[in-house]
Every structure is written in C-alpha cells, then in structure tokens.
mmCIF file of C-alpha atoms in Angstrom:
data_model
loop_
_atom_site.group_PDB
_atom_site.id
_atom_site.type_symbol
_atom_site.label_atom_id
_atom_site.label_comp_id
_atom_site.label_asym_id
_atom_site.label_seq_id
_atom_site.Cartn_x
_atom_site.Cartn_y
_atom_site.Cartn_z
ATOM 1 C CA TYR A 260 0.000 0.000 0.000
ATOM 2 C CA ALA A 261 1.373 3.397 -0.970
ATOM 3 C CA HIS A 262 -0.244 6.816 -0.612
ATOM 4 C CA ASP A 263 0.470 10.550 -0.802
ATOM 5 C CA MET A 264 3.883 10.221 -2.380
ATOM 6 C CA GLY A 265 5.706 10.472 -5.688
ATOM 7 C CA GLY A 266 6.422 7.253 -7.596
ATOM 8 C CA PHE A 267 5.904 3.779 -6.187
ATOM 9 C CA VAL A 268 7.931 1.405 -8.412
ATOM 10 C CA GLY A 269 10.551 2.798 -10.770
ATOM 11 C CA THR A 270 13.731 1.837 -12.574
ATOM 12 C CA THR A 271 15.545 4.557 -14.437
ATOM 13 C CA THR A 272 19.213 3.816 -15.082
ATOM 14 C CA ARG A 273 20.770 1.758 -17.791
ATOM 15 C CA ALA A 274 24.253 0.674 -16.783
ATOM 16 C CA THR A 275 27.193 1.741 -18.878
ATOM 17 C CA ALA A 276 29.736 -0.688 -20.253
ATOM 18 C CA THR A 277 32.282 0.546 -17.720
ATOM 19 C CA SER A 278 30.093 0.144 -14.623
ATOM 20 C CA GLY A 279 30.087 -3.653 -14.694
ATOM 21 C CA ALA A 280 26.380 -3.735 -13.787
ATOM 22 C CA PRO A 281 23.832 -5.612 -15.914
ATOM 23 C CA PRO A 282 22.199 -3.387 -18.554
ATOM 24 C CA PHE A 283 18.638 -4.355 -17.575
ATOM 25 C CA HIS A 284 16.548 -5.062 -14.507
ATOM 26 C CA GLU A 285 14.927 -8.464 -14.995
ATOM 27 C CA GLN A 286 11.764 -10.240 -13.885
ATOM 28 C CA LEU A 287 9.923 -7.586 -11.902
ATOM 29 C CA ARG A 288 6.406 -8.320 -10.591
ATOM 30 C CA VAL A 289 3.968 -5.758 -9.189
ATOM 31 C CA GLU A 290 0.806 -7.560 -8.087
ATOM 32 C CA ASP A 291 -2.265 -6.765 -5.991
ATOM 33 C CA CYS A 292 -0.997 -3.342 -4.906
ATOM 34 C CA LEU A 293 -3.057 -0.363 -3.796
ATOM 35 C CA CYS A 294 -1.636 3.087 -4.574
ATOM 36 C CA GLU A 295 -3.607 6.188 -3.612
ATOM 37 C CA ASP A 296 -2.921 9.819 -4.522
ATOM 38 C CA ILE A 297 0.427 9.339 -6.239
ATOM 39 C CA ILE A 298 1.264 12.950 -6.982
ATOM 40 C CA GLY A 299 3.483 15.172 -9.117
ATOM 41 C CA GLN A 300 5.307 14.016 -12.224
ATOM 42 C CA ASP A 301 6.013 10.518 -10.940
ATOM 43 C CA HIS A 302 3.994 7.421 -11.716
ATOM 44 C CA PRO A 303 2.957 4.500 -9.533
ATOM 45 C CA VAL A 304 4.839 2.256 -11.994
ATOM 46 C CA GLY A 305 7.369 3.923 -14.280
ATOM 47 C CA VAL A 306 10.147 1.747 -15.667
ATOM 48 C CA ASN A 307 12.971 1.867 -18.210
ATOM 49 C CA TYR A 308 15.345 -0.932 -19.215
ATOM 50 C CA VAL A 309 13.348 -3.838 -17.795
ATOM 51 C CA LYS A 310 13.083 -7.313 -19.273
ATOM 52 C CA GLY A 311 10.061 -9.168 -17.999
ATOM 53 C CA ILE A 312 7.693 -7.021 -15.923
ATOM 54 C CA VAL A 313 4.154 -7.897 -14.879
ATOM 55 C CA VAL A 314 1.801 -5.325 -13.330
ATOM 56 C CA GLU A 315 -1.378 -7.204 -12.456
ATOM 57 C CA GLY A 316 -4.417 -6.815 -10.247
ATOM 58 C CA CYS A 317 -3.389 -3.416 -8.882
ATOM 59 C CA ARG A 318 -5.531 -0.404 -8.002
ATOM 60 C CA PHE A 319 -4.123 3.066 -8.706
ATOM 61 C CA LEU A 320 -6.512 5.675 -7.275
ATOM 62 C CA ASN A 321 -6.078 9.448 -7.372
ATOM 63 C CA ASP A 322 -8.448 12.053 -5.979
ATOM 64 C CA THR A 323 -10.671 12.900 -8.946
ATOM 65 C CA SER A 324 -11.147 16.515 -7.838
ATOM 66 C CA VAL A 325 -7.547 17.412 -8.712
ATOM 67 C CA THR A 326 -5.122 16.639 -11.538
ATOM 68 C CA PRO A 327 -1.486 16.110 -10.622
ATOM 69 C CA MET A 328 0.636 17.565 -13.425
ATOM 70 C CA ASP A 329 1.969 14.988 -15.899
ATOM 71 C CA ASN A 330 0.796 12.018 -13.845
ATOM 72 C CA MET A 331 0.354 8.559 -15.359
ATOM 73 C CA ALA A 332 -0.488 5.201 -13.780
ATOM 74 C CA ILE A 333 1.765 2.776 -15.720
ATOM 75 C CA ASP A 334 4.704 3.811 -17.921
ATOM 76 C CA PHE A 335 6.699 1.162 -19.811
ATOM 77 C CA SER A 336 9.423 3.274 -21.451
ATOM 78 C CA ALA A 337 12.793 2.999 -23.214
ATOM 79 C CA ASP A 338 13.802 -0.627 -23.758
ATOM 80 C CA THR A 339 11.087 -2.277 -21.697
ATOM 81 C CA HIS A 340 10.702 -5.800 -23.069
ATOM 82 C CA GLN A 341 8.155 -8.555 -22.367
ATOM 83 C CA ALA A 342 5.892 -6.288 -20.328
ATOM 84 C CA ILE A 343 2.368 -7.101 -19.179
ATOM 85 C CA ALA A 344 -0.212 -4.766 -17.625
ATOM 86 C CA ARG A 345 -3.306 -6.842 -16.924
ATOM 87 C CA ASN A 346 -6.486 -6.532 -14.834
ATOM 88 C CA ASN A 347 -5.577 -3.206 -13.212
ATOM 89 C CA TYR A 348 -8.028 -0.520 -12.071
ATOM 90 C CA ILE A 349 -6.892 3.087 -12.618
ATOM 91 C CA ARG A 350 -8.823 6.202 -11.574
ATOM 92 C CA GLY A 351 -8.160 9.935 -11.570
ATOM 93 C CA PHE A 352 -4.924 10.349 -13.548
ATOM 94 C CA MET A 353 -4.024 12.872 -16.244
ATOM 95 C CA PHE A 354 -2.821 9.982 -18.447
ATOM 96 C CA GLY A 355 -3.614 6.261 -18.224
ATOM 97 C CA MET A 356 -0.680 4.143 -19.372
ATOM 98 C CA LYS A 357 1.824 3.791 -22.175
ATOM 99 C CA CYS A 358 4.568 1.768 -23.710
ATOM 100 C CA GLU A 359 7.098 3.942 -25.456
ATOM 101 C CA THR A 360 10.114 3.847 -27.710
ATOM 102 C CA HIS A 361 12.721 6.501 -26.938
ATOM 103 C CA THR A 362 14.807 8.065 -29.681
ATOM 104 C CA GLY A 363 17.943 10.102 -29.134
ATOM 105 C CA GLY A 364 17.961 9.567 -25.380
ATOM 106 C CA GLY A 365 21.384 10.051 -23.841
ATOM 107 C CA GLY A 366 22.737 11.765 -26.940
ATOM 108 C CA GLY A 367 23.123 10.565 -30.490
ATOM 109 C CA ASP A 368 20.309 8.995 -32.446
ATOM 110 C CA ALA A 369 19.912 5.715 -30.564
ATOM 111 C CA VAL A 370 16.499 4.069 -30.722
ATOM 112 C CA ARG A 371 15.449 2.212 -27.593
ATOM 113 C CA ASP A 372 12.375 0.172 -28.483
ATOM 114 C CA SER A 373 9.879 -1.110 -25.995
ATOM 115 C CA MET A 374 8.737 -4.438 -27.356
ATOM 116 C CA ARG A 375 6.510 -7.438 -26.780
ATOM 117 C CA VAL A 376 4.067 -5.498 -24.595
ATOM 118 C CA LEU A 377 0.596 -6.716 -23.581
ATOM 119 C CA ILE A 378 -1.936 -4.244 -22.137
ATOM 120 C CA GLU A 379 -5.040 -6.257 -21.372
ATOM 121 C CA ASN A 380 -8.334 -5.997 -19.464
ATOM 122 C CA ASN A 381 -7.507 -2.789 -17.612
ATOM 123 C CA THR A 382 -10.168 -0.291 -16.525
ATOM 124 C CA LEU A 383 -9.217 3.398 -16.676
ATOM 125 C CA GLU A 384 -11.717 5.907 -15.273
ATOM 126 C CA GLU A 385 -11.685 9.692 -14.824
ATOM 127 C CA ILE A 386 -8.637 10.035 -17.108
ATOM 128 C CA GLY A 387 -7.714 13.514 -18.370
ATOM 129 C CA LEU A 388 -7.755 17.066 -17.121
ATOM 130 C CA THR A 389 -9.964 19.278 -15.020
ATOM 131 C CA ASP A 390 -11.037 22.656 -16.432
ATOM 132 C CA SER A 391 -8.215 24.347 -14.520
ATOM 133 C CA LEU A 392 -5.668 22.660 -16.822
ATOM 134 C CA THR A 393 -7.502 22.461 -20.151
ATOM 135 C CA TYR A 394 -4.628 24.098 -22.046
ATOM 136 C CA LEU A 395 -3.072 20.625 -22.198
ATOM 137 C CA GLY A 396 -6.313 18.839 -23.035
ATOM 138 C CA THR A 397 -5.388 17.677 -26.520
ATOM 139 C CA ALA A 398 -2.190 16.050 -25.244
ATOM 140 C CA THR A 399 -3.884 13.691 -22.776
ATOM 141 C CA PHE A 400 -4.561 10.034 -23.546
ATOM 142 C CA GLY A 401 -5.870 6.837 -22.005
ATOM 143 C CA LEU A 402 -3.355 4.556 -23.772
ATOM 144 C CA ARG A 403 -0.305 5.524 -25.809
ATOM 145 C CA LEU A 404 1.376 2.782 -27.801
ATOM 146 C CA SER A 405 4.780 3.217 -29.400
ATOM 147 C CA GLY A 406 6.979 0.167 -29.777
ATOM 148 C CA ARG A 407 7.304 -3.204 -31.454
ATOM 149 C CA ASP A 408 4.863 -6.097 -31.110
ATOM 150 C CA VAL A 409 2.275 -4.402 -28.923
ATOM 151 C CA VAL A 410 -1.162 -5.808 -28.021
ATOM 152 C CA ALA A 411 -3.941 -3.703 -26.448
ATOM 153 C CA ARG A 412 -6.984 -5.875 -25.817
ATOM 154 C CA GLY A 413 -10.140 -5.613 -23.722
ATOM 155 C CA ASN A 414 -9.346 -2.274 -22.045
ATOM 156 C CA THR A 415 -11.983 0.247 -20.934
ATOM 157 C CA ILE A 416 -11.147 3.960 -21.023
ATOM 158 C CA ARG A 417 -13.454 6.625 -19.603
ATOM 159 C CA ALA A 418 -12.758 10.355 -19.778
ATOM 160 C CA ARG A 419 -12.586 12.608 -16.746
ATOM 161 C CA THR A 420 -15.963 14.075 -15.813
ATOM 162 C CA VAL A 421 -15.297 15.509 -12.338
ATOM 163 C CA GLY A 422 -14.427 19.213 -12.558
ATOM 164 C CA VAL A 423 -14.841 19.182 -16.351
ATOM 165 C CA THR A 424 -17.437 21.040 -18.434
ATOM 166 C CA THR A 425 -15.924 20.365 -21.878
ATOM 167 C CA GLY A 426 -13.105 18.104 -23.003
ATOM 168 C CA GLY A 427 -11.176 16.407 -20.258
ATOM 169 C CA LEU A 428 -9.505 13.688 -22.318
ATOM 170 C CA GLY A 429 -7.706 14.401 -25.605
ATOM 171 C CA TYR A 430 -7.450 10.841 -26.994
ATOM 172 C CA GLY A 431 -8.691 7.480 -25.845
ATOM 173 C CA MET A 432 -5.756 5.767 -27.546
ATOM 174 C CA VAL A 433 -2.756 7.084 -29.481
ATOM 175 C CA VAL A 434 -0.644 4.777 -31.682
ATOM 176 C CA THR A 435 2.667 5.965 -33.122
ATOM 177 C CA ASN A 436 5.695 4.391 -34.764
ATOM 178 C CA ALA A 437 8.904 5.899 -33.408
ATOM 179 C CA THR A 438 11.035 2.840 -34.042
ATOM 180 C CA ASP A 439 13.521 2.336 -36.854
ATOM 181 C CA ALA A 440 12.191 -1.219 -37.281
ATOM 182 C CA GLU A 441 8.865 -2.643 -38.359
ATOM 183 C CA SER A 442 6.137 -2.271 -35.733
ATOM 184 C CA HIS A 443 3.205 -4.613 -35.255
ATOM 185 C CA TYR A 444 0.136 -3.638 -33.240
ATOM 186 C CA LEU A 445 -2.955 -5.658 -32.373
ATOM 187 C CA ILE A 446 -5.754 -3.502 -30.981
ATOM 188 C CA GLU A 447 -9.037 -5.291 -30.334
ATOM 189 C CA GLY A 448 -12.053 -5.298 -28.079
ATOM 190 C CA ASN A 449 -11.345 -1.989 -26.333
#
C-alpha cells in the first residue's frame, strides 16, 4: 500500500559498459498493490530498461477533484521488453498508461524500443484534465502505444468528468511508430 507520495515502483538507469552492472533489470512483478494519490510528475509504476515485468491486479486511485501535473499510472518506457499490464483498475490520472520507444535519449540517435508489450483488461476511469488545466487537453490520452509487437486488448477507457465542463480527455488511444524497425500492433475489443 502506498499513498500521498511520488512514484511507487521505478527503474531509471541503464548501466554503462564501464560500470560492470547488468544493462537491464529483470523479472519484476507488481501484483495486488493499492496506490492512492500518487502525486506530481512521478507514476505508480514507471520503468525503463526492464526485461520481464508484470503489473497485475493493482488499483491506482487518485483524488478525482484534482489533476497532478503529468501524472500517469503505468509507464513502460525505453527498452522495456516482455511487459504485461493486466487486470488493473486506474482512476483519476491525467494519463492512463503507455509503452514507449525513446529516440535520441542520452545523446546521439539511438532508438530504444519497448517491445513485446501486452496491455489487457484494464479499466481506466476519470482520465484527463480538469477545467483548470484544459490548455493541455489535446495532449492527454488513455493509452499511448509506441513500440514493437504491442497488443492492447479488452481495455476500458473513460474520460474525466469531475471538474470538467468540456473536453477532459484528448485521446482514448494514441498509436505511433517511433522505431527504426517494423512495428506490429494488435488492438481489439477496447
């Protein structure tokens, strides 16, 4: 159980060749957790450079009367491989969840693909912005998919209604191809 804090689970550093550390965190499981009012720019689960992560059966609940700036429930970023987000309940975030390919991170033009990602049977409610922050309204999303071999199946996305007279959520789902390789997406039953 976590509440009234920044992030809950995060990995952020990819080891360099000179550090001697492994380049990835491996086999991370986040199951049956309750996170309430995770605030600021951090996310309950925000990971980079992970091979094999499962986030399942968790509840991520934010106060629906406010919108923490740039807050997202689950973020599979830069080189997250074999990731699963399944059967989670998310309420009251600016953004829902994403898998993302990073380009140019750390200098140069390196492409760090997230790949083999399954986002399945999640319920996202009250996602988006209140009227006090509508200048960012078109940038908000329930799901954002950018990577290789990504499946989004059976998810429910509902826009923010509390404190909102118009708008609230920019996009239910955004799909982009930022990789330098072929991308395959399966989107069904959402």
